[in-house]
Short mmCIF file of C-alpha atoms and ligand atoms in Angstrom, two decimals:
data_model
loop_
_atom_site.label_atom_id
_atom_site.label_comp_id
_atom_site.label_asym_id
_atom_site.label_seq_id
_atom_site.Cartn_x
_atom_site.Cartn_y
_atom_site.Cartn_z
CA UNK G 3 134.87 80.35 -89.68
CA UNK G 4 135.72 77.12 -91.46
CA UNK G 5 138.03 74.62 -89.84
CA UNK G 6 139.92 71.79 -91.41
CA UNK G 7 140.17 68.91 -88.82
CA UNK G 8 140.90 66.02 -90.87
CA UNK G 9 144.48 66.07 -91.18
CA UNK G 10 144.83 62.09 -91.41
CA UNK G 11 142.73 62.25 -94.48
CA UNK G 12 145.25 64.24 -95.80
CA UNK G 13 146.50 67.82 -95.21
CA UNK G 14 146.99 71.31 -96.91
CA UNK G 15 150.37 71.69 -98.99
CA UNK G 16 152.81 73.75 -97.57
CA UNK G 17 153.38 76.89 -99.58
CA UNK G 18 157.60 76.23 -99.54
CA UNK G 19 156.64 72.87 -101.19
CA UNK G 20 154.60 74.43 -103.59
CA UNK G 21 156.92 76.67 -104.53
CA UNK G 22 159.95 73.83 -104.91
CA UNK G 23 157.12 72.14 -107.26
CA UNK G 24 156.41 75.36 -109.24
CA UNK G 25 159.86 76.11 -109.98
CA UNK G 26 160.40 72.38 -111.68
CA UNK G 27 157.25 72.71 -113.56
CA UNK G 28 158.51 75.36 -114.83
CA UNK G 29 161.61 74.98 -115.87
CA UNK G 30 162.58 71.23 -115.47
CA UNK G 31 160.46 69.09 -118.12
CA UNK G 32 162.89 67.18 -119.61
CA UNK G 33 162.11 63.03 -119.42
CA UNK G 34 164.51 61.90 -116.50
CA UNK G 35 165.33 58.64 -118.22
CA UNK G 36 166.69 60.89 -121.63
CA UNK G 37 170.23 60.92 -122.13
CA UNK G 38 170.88 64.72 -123.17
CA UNK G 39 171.23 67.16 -120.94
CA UNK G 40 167.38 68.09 -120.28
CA UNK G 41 167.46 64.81 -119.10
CA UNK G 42 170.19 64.33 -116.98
CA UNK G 43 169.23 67.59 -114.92
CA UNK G 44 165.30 66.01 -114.25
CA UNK G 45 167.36 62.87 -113.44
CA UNK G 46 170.15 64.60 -111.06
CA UNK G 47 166.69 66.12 -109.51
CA UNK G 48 165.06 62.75 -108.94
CA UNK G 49 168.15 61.48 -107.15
CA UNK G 50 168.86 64.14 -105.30
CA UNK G 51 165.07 64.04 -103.55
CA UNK G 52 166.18 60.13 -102.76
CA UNK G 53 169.37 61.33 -101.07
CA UNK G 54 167.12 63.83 -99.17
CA UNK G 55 164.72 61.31 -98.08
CA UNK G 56 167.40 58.45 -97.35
CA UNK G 57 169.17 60.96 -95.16
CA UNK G 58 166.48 61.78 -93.15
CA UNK G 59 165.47 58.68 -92.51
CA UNK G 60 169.16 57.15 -92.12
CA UNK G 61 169.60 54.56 -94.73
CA UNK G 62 170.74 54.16 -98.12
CA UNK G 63 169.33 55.89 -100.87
CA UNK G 64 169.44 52.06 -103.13
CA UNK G 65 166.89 51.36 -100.29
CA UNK G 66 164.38 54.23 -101.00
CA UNK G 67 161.59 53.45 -104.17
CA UNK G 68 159.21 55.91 -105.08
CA UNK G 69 155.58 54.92 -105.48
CA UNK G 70 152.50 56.87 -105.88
CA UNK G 71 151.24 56.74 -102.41
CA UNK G 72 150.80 54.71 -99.38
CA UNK G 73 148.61 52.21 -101.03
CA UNK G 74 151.08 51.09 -104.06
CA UNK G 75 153.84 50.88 -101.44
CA UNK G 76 151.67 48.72 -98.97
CA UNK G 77 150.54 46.02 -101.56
CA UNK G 78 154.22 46.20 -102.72
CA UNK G 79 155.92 44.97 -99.87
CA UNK G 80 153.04 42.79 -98.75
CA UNK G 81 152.44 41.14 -102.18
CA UNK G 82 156.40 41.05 -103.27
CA UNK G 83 157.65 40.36 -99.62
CA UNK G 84 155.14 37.04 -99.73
CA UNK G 85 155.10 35.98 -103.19
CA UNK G 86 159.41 36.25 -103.69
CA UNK G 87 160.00 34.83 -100.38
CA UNK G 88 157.52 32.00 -100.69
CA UNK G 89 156.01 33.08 -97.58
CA UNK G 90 152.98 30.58 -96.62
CA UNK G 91 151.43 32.88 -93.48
CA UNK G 92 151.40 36.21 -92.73
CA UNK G 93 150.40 38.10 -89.09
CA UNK G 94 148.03 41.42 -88.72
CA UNK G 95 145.75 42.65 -86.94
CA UNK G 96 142.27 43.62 -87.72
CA UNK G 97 142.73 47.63 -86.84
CA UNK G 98 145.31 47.80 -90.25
CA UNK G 99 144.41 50.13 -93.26
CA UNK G 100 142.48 48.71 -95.84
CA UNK G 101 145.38 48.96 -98.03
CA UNK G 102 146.94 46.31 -96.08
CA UNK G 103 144.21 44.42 -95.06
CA UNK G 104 142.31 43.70 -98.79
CA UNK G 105 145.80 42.93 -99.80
CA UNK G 106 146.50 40.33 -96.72
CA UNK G 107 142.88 39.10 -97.27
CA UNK G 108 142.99 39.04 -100.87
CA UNK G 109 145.79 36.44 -100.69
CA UNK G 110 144.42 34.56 -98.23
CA UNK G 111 140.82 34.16 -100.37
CA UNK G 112 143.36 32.91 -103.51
CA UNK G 113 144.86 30.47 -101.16
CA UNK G 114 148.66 31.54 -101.25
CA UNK G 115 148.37 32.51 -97.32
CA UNK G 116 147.05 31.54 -93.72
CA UNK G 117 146.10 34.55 -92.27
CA UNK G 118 146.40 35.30 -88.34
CA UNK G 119 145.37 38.45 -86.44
CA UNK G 120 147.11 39.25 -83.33
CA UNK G 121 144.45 40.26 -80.61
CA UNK G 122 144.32 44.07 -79.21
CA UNK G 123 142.82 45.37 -76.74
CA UNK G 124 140.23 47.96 -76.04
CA UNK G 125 142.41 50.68 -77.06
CA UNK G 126 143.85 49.21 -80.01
CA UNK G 127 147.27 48.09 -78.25
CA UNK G 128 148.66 45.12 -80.09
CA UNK G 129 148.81 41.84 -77.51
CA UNK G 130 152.66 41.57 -78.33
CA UNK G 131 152.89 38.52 -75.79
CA UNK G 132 149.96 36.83 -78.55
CA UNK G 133 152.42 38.07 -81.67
CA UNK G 134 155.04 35.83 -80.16
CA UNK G 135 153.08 33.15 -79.77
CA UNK G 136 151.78 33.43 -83.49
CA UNK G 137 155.34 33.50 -84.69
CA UNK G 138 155.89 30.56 -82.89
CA UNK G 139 153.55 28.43 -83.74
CA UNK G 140 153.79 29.02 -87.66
CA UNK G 141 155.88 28.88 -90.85
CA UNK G 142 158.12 31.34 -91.34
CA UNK G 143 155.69 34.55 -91.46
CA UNK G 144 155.01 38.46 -92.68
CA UNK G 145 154.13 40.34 -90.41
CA UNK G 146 152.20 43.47 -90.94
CA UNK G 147 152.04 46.01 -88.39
CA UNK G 148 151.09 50.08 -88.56
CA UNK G 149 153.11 52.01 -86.25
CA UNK G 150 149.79 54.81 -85.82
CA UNK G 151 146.27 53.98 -86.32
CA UNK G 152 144.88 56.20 -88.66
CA UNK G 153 141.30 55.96 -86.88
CA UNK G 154 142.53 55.57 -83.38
CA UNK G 155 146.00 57.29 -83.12
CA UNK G 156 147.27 54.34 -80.97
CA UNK G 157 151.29 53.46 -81.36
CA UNK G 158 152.66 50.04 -81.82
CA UNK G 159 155.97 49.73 -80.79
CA UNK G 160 157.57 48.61 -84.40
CA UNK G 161 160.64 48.43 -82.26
CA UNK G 162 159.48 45.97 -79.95
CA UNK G 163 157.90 44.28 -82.91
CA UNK G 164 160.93 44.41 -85.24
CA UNK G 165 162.97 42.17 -82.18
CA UNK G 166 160.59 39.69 -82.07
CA UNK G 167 160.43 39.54 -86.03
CA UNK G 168 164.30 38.97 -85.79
CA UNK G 169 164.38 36.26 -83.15
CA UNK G 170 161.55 34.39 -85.27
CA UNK G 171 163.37 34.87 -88.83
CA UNK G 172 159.86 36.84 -89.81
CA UNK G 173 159.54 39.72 -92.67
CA UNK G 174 158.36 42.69 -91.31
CA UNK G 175 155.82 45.68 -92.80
CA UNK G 176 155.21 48.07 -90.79
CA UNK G 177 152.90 51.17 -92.66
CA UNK G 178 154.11 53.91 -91.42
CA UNK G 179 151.97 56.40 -93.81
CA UNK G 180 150.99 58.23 -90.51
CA UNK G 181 153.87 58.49 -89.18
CA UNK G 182 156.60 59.49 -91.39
CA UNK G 183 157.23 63.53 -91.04
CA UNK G 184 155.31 63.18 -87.69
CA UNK G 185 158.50 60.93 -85.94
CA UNK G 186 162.17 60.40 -86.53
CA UNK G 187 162.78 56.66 -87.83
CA UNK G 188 166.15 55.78 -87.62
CA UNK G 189 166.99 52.89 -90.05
CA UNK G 190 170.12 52.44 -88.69
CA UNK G 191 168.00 50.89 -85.94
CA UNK G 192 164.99 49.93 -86.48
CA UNK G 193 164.39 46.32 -87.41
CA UNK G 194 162.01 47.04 -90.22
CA UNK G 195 162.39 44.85 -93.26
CA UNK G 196 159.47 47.24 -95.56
CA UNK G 197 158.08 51.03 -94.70
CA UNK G 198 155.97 53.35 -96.28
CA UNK G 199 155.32 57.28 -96.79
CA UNK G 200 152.68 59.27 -98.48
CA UNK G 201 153.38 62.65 -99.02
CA UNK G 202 150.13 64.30 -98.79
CA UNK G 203 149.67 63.13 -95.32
CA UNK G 204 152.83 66.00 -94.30
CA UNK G 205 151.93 68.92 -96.27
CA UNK G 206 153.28 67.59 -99.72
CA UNK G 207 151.64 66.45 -102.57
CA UNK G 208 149.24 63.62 -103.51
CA UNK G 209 149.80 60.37 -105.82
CA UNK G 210 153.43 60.50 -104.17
CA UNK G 211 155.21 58.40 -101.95
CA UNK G 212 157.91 55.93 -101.13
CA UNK G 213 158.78 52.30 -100.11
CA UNK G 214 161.49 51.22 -98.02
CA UNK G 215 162.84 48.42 -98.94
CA UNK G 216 165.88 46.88 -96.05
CA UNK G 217 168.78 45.33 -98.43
CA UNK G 218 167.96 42.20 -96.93
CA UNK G 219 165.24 41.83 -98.41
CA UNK G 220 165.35 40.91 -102.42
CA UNK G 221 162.53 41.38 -104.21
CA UNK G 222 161.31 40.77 -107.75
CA UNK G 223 160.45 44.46 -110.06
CA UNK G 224 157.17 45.85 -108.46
CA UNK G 225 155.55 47.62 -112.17
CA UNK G 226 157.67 45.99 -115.26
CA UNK G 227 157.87 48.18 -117.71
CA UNK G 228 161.67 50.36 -118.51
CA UNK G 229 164.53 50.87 -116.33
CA UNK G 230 163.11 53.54 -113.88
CA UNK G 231 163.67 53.24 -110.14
CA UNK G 232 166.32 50.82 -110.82
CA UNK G 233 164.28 48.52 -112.89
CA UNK G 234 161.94 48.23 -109.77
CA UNK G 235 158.82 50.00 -111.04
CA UNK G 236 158.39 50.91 -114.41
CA UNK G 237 156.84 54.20 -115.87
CA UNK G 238 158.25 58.06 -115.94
CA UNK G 239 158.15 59.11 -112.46
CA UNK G 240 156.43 61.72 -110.61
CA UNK G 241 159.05 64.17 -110.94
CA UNK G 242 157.46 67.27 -109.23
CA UNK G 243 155.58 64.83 -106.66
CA UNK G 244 159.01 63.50 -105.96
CA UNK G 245 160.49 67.49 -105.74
CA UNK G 246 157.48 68.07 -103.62
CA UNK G 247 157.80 65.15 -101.29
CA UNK G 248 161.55 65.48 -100.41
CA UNK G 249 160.96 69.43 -99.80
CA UNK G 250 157.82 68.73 -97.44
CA UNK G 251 159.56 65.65 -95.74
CA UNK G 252 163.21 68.45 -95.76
CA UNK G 253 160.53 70.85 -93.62
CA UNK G 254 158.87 68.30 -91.26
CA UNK G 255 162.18 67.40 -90.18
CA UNK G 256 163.33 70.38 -89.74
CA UNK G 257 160.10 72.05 -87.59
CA UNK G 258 159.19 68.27 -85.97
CA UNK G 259 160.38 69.15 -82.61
CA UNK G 260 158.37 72.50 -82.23
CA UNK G 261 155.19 71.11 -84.47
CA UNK G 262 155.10 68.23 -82.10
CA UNK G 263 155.03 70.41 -78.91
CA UNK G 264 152.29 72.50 -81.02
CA UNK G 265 150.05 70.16 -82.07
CA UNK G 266 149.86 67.91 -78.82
CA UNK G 267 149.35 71.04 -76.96
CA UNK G 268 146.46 71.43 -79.33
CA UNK G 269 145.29 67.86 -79.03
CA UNK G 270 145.09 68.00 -75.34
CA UNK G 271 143.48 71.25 -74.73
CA UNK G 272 140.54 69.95 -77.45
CA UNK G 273 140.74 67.00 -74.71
CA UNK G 274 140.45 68.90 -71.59
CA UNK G 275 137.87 71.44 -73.22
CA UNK G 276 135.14 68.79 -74.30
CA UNK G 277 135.23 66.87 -70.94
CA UNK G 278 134.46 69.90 -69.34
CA UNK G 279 131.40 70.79 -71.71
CA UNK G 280 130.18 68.05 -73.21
CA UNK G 281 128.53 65.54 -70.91
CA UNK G 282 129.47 61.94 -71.37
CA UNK G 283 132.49 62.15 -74.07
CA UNK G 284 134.59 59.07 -73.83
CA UNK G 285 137.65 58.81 -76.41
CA UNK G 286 138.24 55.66 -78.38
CA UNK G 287 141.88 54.78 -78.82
CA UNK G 288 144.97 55.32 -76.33
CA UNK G 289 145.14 58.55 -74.94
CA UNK G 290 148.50 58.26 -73.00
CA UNK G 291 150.65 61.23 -75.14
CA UNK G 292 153.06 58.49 -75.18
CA UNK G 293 151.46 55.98 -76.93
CA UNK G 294 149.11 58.11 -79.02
CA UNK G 295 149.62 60.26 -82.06
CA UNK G 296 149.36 63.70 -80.75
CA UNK G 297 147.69 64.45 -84.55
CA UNK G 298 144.35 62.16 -84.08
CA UNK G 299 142.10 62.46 -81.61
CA UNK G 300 138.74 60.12 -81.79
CA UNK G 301 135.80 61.33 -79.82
CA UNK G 302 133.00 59.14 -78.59
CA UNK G 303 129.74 61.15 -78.12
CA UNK G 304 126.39 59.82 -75.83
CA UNK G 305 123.86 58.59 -78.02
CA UNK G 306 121.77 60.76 -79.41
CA UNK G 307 118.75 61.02 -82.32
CA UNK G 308 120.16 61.42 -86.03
CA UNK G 309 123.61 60.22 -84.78
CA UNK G 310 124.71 59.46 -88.43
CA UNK G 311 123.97 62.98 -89.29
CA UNK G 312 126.44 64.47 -86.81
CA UNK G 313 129.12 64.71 -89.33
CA UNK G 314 127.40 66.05 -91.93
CA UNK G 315 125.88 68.93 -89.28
CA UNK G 316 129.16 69.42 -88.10
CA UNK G 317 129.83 69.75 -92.13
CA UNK G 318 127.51 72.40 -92.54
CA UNK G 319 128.45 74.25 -89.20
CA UNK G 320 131.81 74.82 -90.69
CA UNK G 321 133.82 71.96 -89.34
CA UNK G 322 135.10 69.09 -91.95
CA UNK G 323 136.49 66.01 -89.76
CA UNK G 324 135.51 62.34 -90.17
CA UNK G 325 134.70 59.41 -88.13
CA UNK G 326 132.11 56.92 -88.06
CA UNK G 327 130.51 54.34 -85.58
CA UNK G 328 131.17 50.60 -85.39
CA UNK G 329 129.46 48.34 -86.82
CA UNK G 330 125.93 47.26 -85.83
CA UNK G 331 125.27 43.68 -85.79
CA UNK G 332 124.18 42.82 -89.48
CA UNK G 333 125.91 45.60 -91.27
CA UNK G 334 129.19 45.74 -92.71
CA UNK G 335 128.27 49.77 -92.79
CA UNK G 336 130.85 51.74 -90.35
CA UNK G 337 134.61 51.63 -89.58
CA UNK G 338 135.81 48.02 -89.15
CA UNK G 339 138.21 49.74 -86.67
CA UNK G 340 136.03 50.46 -84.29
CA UNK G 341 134.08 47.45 -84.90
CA UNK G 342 137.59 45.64 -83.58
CA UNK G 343 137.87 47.04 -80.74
CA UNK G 344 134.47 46.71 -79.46
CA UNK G 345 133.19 50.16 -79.60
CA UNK G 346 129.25 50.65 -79.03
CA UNK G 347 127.69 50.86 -82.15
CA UNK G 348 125.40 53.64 -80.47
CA UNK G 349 127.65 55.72 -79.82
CA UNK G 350 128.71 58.10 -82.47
CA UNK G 351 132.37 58.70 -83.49
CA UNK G 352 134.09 61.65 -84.86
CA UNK G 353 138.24 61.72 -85.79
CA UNK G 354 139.69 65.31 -85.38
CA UNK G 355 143.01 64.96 -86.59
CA UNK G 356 145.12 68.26 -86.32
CA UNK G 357 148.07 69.95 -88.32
CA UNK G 358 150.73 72.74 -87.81
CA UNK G 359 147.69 75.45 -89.42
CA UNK G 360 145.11 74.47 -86.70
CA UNK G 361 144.57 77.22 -83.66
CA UNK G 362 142.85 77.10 -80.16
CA UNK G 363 140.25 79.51 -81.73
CA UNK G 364 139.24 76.56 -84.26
CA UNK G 365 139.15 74.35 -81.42
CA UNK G 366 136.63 76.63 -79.29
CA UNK G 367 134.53 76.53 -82.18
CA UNK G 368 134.20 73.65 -83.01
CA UNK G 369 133.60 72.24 -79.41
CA UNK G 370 130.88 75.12 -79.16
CA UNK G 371 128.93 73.84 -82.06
CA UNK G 372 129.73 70.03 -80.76
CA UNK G 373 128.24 71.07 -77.72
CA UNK G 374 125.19 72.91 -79.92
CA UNK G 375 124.56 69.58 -81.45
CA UNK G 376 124.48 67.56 -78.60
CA UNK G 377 121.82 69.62 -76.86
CA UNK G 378 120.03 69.77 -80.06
CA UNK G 379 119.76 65.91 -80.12
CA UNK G 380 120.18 64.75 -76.66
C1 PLP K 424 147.55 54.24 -92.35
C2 PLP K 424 147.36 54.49 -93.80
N1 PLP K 424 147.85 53.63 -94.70
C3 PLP K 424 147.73 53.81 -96.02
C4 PLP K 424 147.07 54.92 -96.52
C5 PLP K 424 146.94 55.08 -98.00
O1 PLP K 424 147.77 56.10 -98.48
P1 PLP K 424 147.51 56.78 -99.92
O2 PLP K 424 146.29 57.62 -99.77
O3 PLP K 424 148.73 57.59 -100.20
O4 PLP K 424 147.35 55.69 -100.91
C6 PLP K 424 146.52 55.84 -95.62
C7 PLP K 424 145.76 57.01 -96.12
O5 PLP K 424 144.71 57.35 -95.62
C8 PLP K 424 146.67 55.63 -94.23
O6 PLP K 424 146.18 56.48 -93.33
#
């Protein structure tokens, strides 16, 4: 058997979306910024996947860009939503990707930001009473906040943080790259000023993506170069990534409800199964279903001889996941997440993060060999 558990690395394409980027490939090749009529039907295609996407997700398709991932659209709206608003301090915390967090810390090193981190706790819960107090205290700020940890799984509640943004006239980022296809957001609503997708993290394509950008918000071109994306980012787009990621965000919509039932059900029963065989498993992150992303689950294992080979075993007993420890004292070596929230640096780490495909089988598997290696090493 070979399992895939590392669904927040990214996850397998979904055959429909395949198909949806099979059929352009082959037939639609025309540039989508060419007048004639190859043209005009690659650009009708391009603006139809926007309408899709701004649909789902309630706003406006002028307020949808695409990008080529998570990544471009995180240093986007950190680096445009700072530099065009003449922003002086911006607010994180240290559990953020490091998309966000080599951006934020990038400006602070050239000296065009202060740089704050709102405390969290244990579990990687943002302190939101700290937040406030941040906002409070400083210039007008960004604030950037992920609504899932990748590592962790733990929620922030980007609505709770999108009210206190507005009472403190702050710009907020939330990257929602784990999120998006996994939860409805609702536009409409929520108070966000910048979020982000990448499509290979909901069984689309990779080097795809979008930015939200709130019409509130102005900001200067992100790529100059010609007139694509509304003179916001220069370069012929991604046309079949773009087919692809409006088909595989069309289908995550459409199959949330049941796929979220599915894969929590999964989650838990991993849970429930490894307390019961494996002595001393802890779990780092929340695990309250309500304030965790029922895709990630991050195991804590007892100490144990060749900890940092437990992935790589796990590797060759048919299991691909990924994890890490924190940091030990001297060594920048590790996950800087778990480091954060003050995880033993003994204690070895693995992320199982879970999609539609996964079964129970894989997960009695893969908890038999985890218990297997444990023995082995104890
Ligand atoms: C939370 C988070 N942000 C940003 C990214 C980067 O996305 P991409 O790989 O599309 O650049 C990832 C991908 O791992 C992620 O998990």
């Amino acid at each position: 058997m070979r399992v895939y558990f590392d669904n927040a690395a990214t996850t397998a394409l979904d055959p429909e979306v395949l198909k949806e980027m099979y059929k352009v490939m082959e037939g639609q090749f025309g540039n989508p910024s060419s007048i004639h009529s190859h043209g005009r039907e690659v650009r009708t295609l391009i603006e139809r996947s926007r309408k899709t996407v701004a649909n789902l997700l309630h706003t406006s398709p002028a307020e949808i860009f695409f990008t080529s991932g998570g990544t471009e659209a995180d240093n986007t709206a950190i680096r445009c939503g700072i530099i065009d608003h003449k922003l002086t301090h911006a607010i994180t915390t240290k559990l953020e990707h490091h998309a966000v967090i080599h951006t934020l810390q990038s400006m602070e090193k050239s000296g065009t930001i202060k740089l704050s981190y709102v405390d969290v706790d244990c579990k990687g819960n943002v302190d939101y009473n700290h937040l406030e107090t941040l906002l409070k205290d400083n210039e007008r700020s960004l604030v950037s906040l992920m609504h899932a940890n990748n590592e962790l799984g733990t929620i922030t509640d980007i609505e709770r943080v999108g009210d206190l943004c507005e009472a403190y006239n702050a710009i907020f980022h939330s990257d929602t790259v784990q999120t998006v296809g996994h939860y409805p957001h609702d536009l409409q609503k929520l108070k966000v000023h910048f979020m982000v997708c990448a499509a290979h993290k909901l069984h689309g394509p990779k080097g795809v993506g979008f930015l939200h950008v709130n019409h509130k918000v102005k900001i200067n071109p992100m790529i100059y170069g010609g007139a694509q994306e509304r003179n916001m980012r220069g370069g012929t787009e991604n046309v079949y990534g773009i087919a692809g990621l409006a088909k595989a965000l069309e289908l995550a919509y459409t199959e949330m409800g049941t796929h979220q039932t599915y894969i929590q059900d999964l989650k838990s029963y991993m849970m429930a199964k490894m307390i019961h065989e494996i002595p001393g498993v802890a779990f780092n992150g929340e695990t309250d279903p309500a304030k965790s992303l029922y895709t990630v689950l991050n195991t804590s294992f007892p100490e144990m001889d060749m900890a940092d080979m437990l992935l790589f075993n796990l590797d060759i007993a048919g299991i691909s996941a990924s994890g890490g420890s924190a940091c030990s004292s001297g060594s920048d070596i590790g996950s800087h997440v778990l480091t954060a929230i003050g995880a033993s640096a003994d204690r070895p780490s693995v992320r199982f993060s879970f999609s539609k495909y996964n079964t129970k089988d894989e997960v009695d598997f893969t908890v038999a060999k985890l218990k297997e290696l444990c023995m082995v090493s104890a």
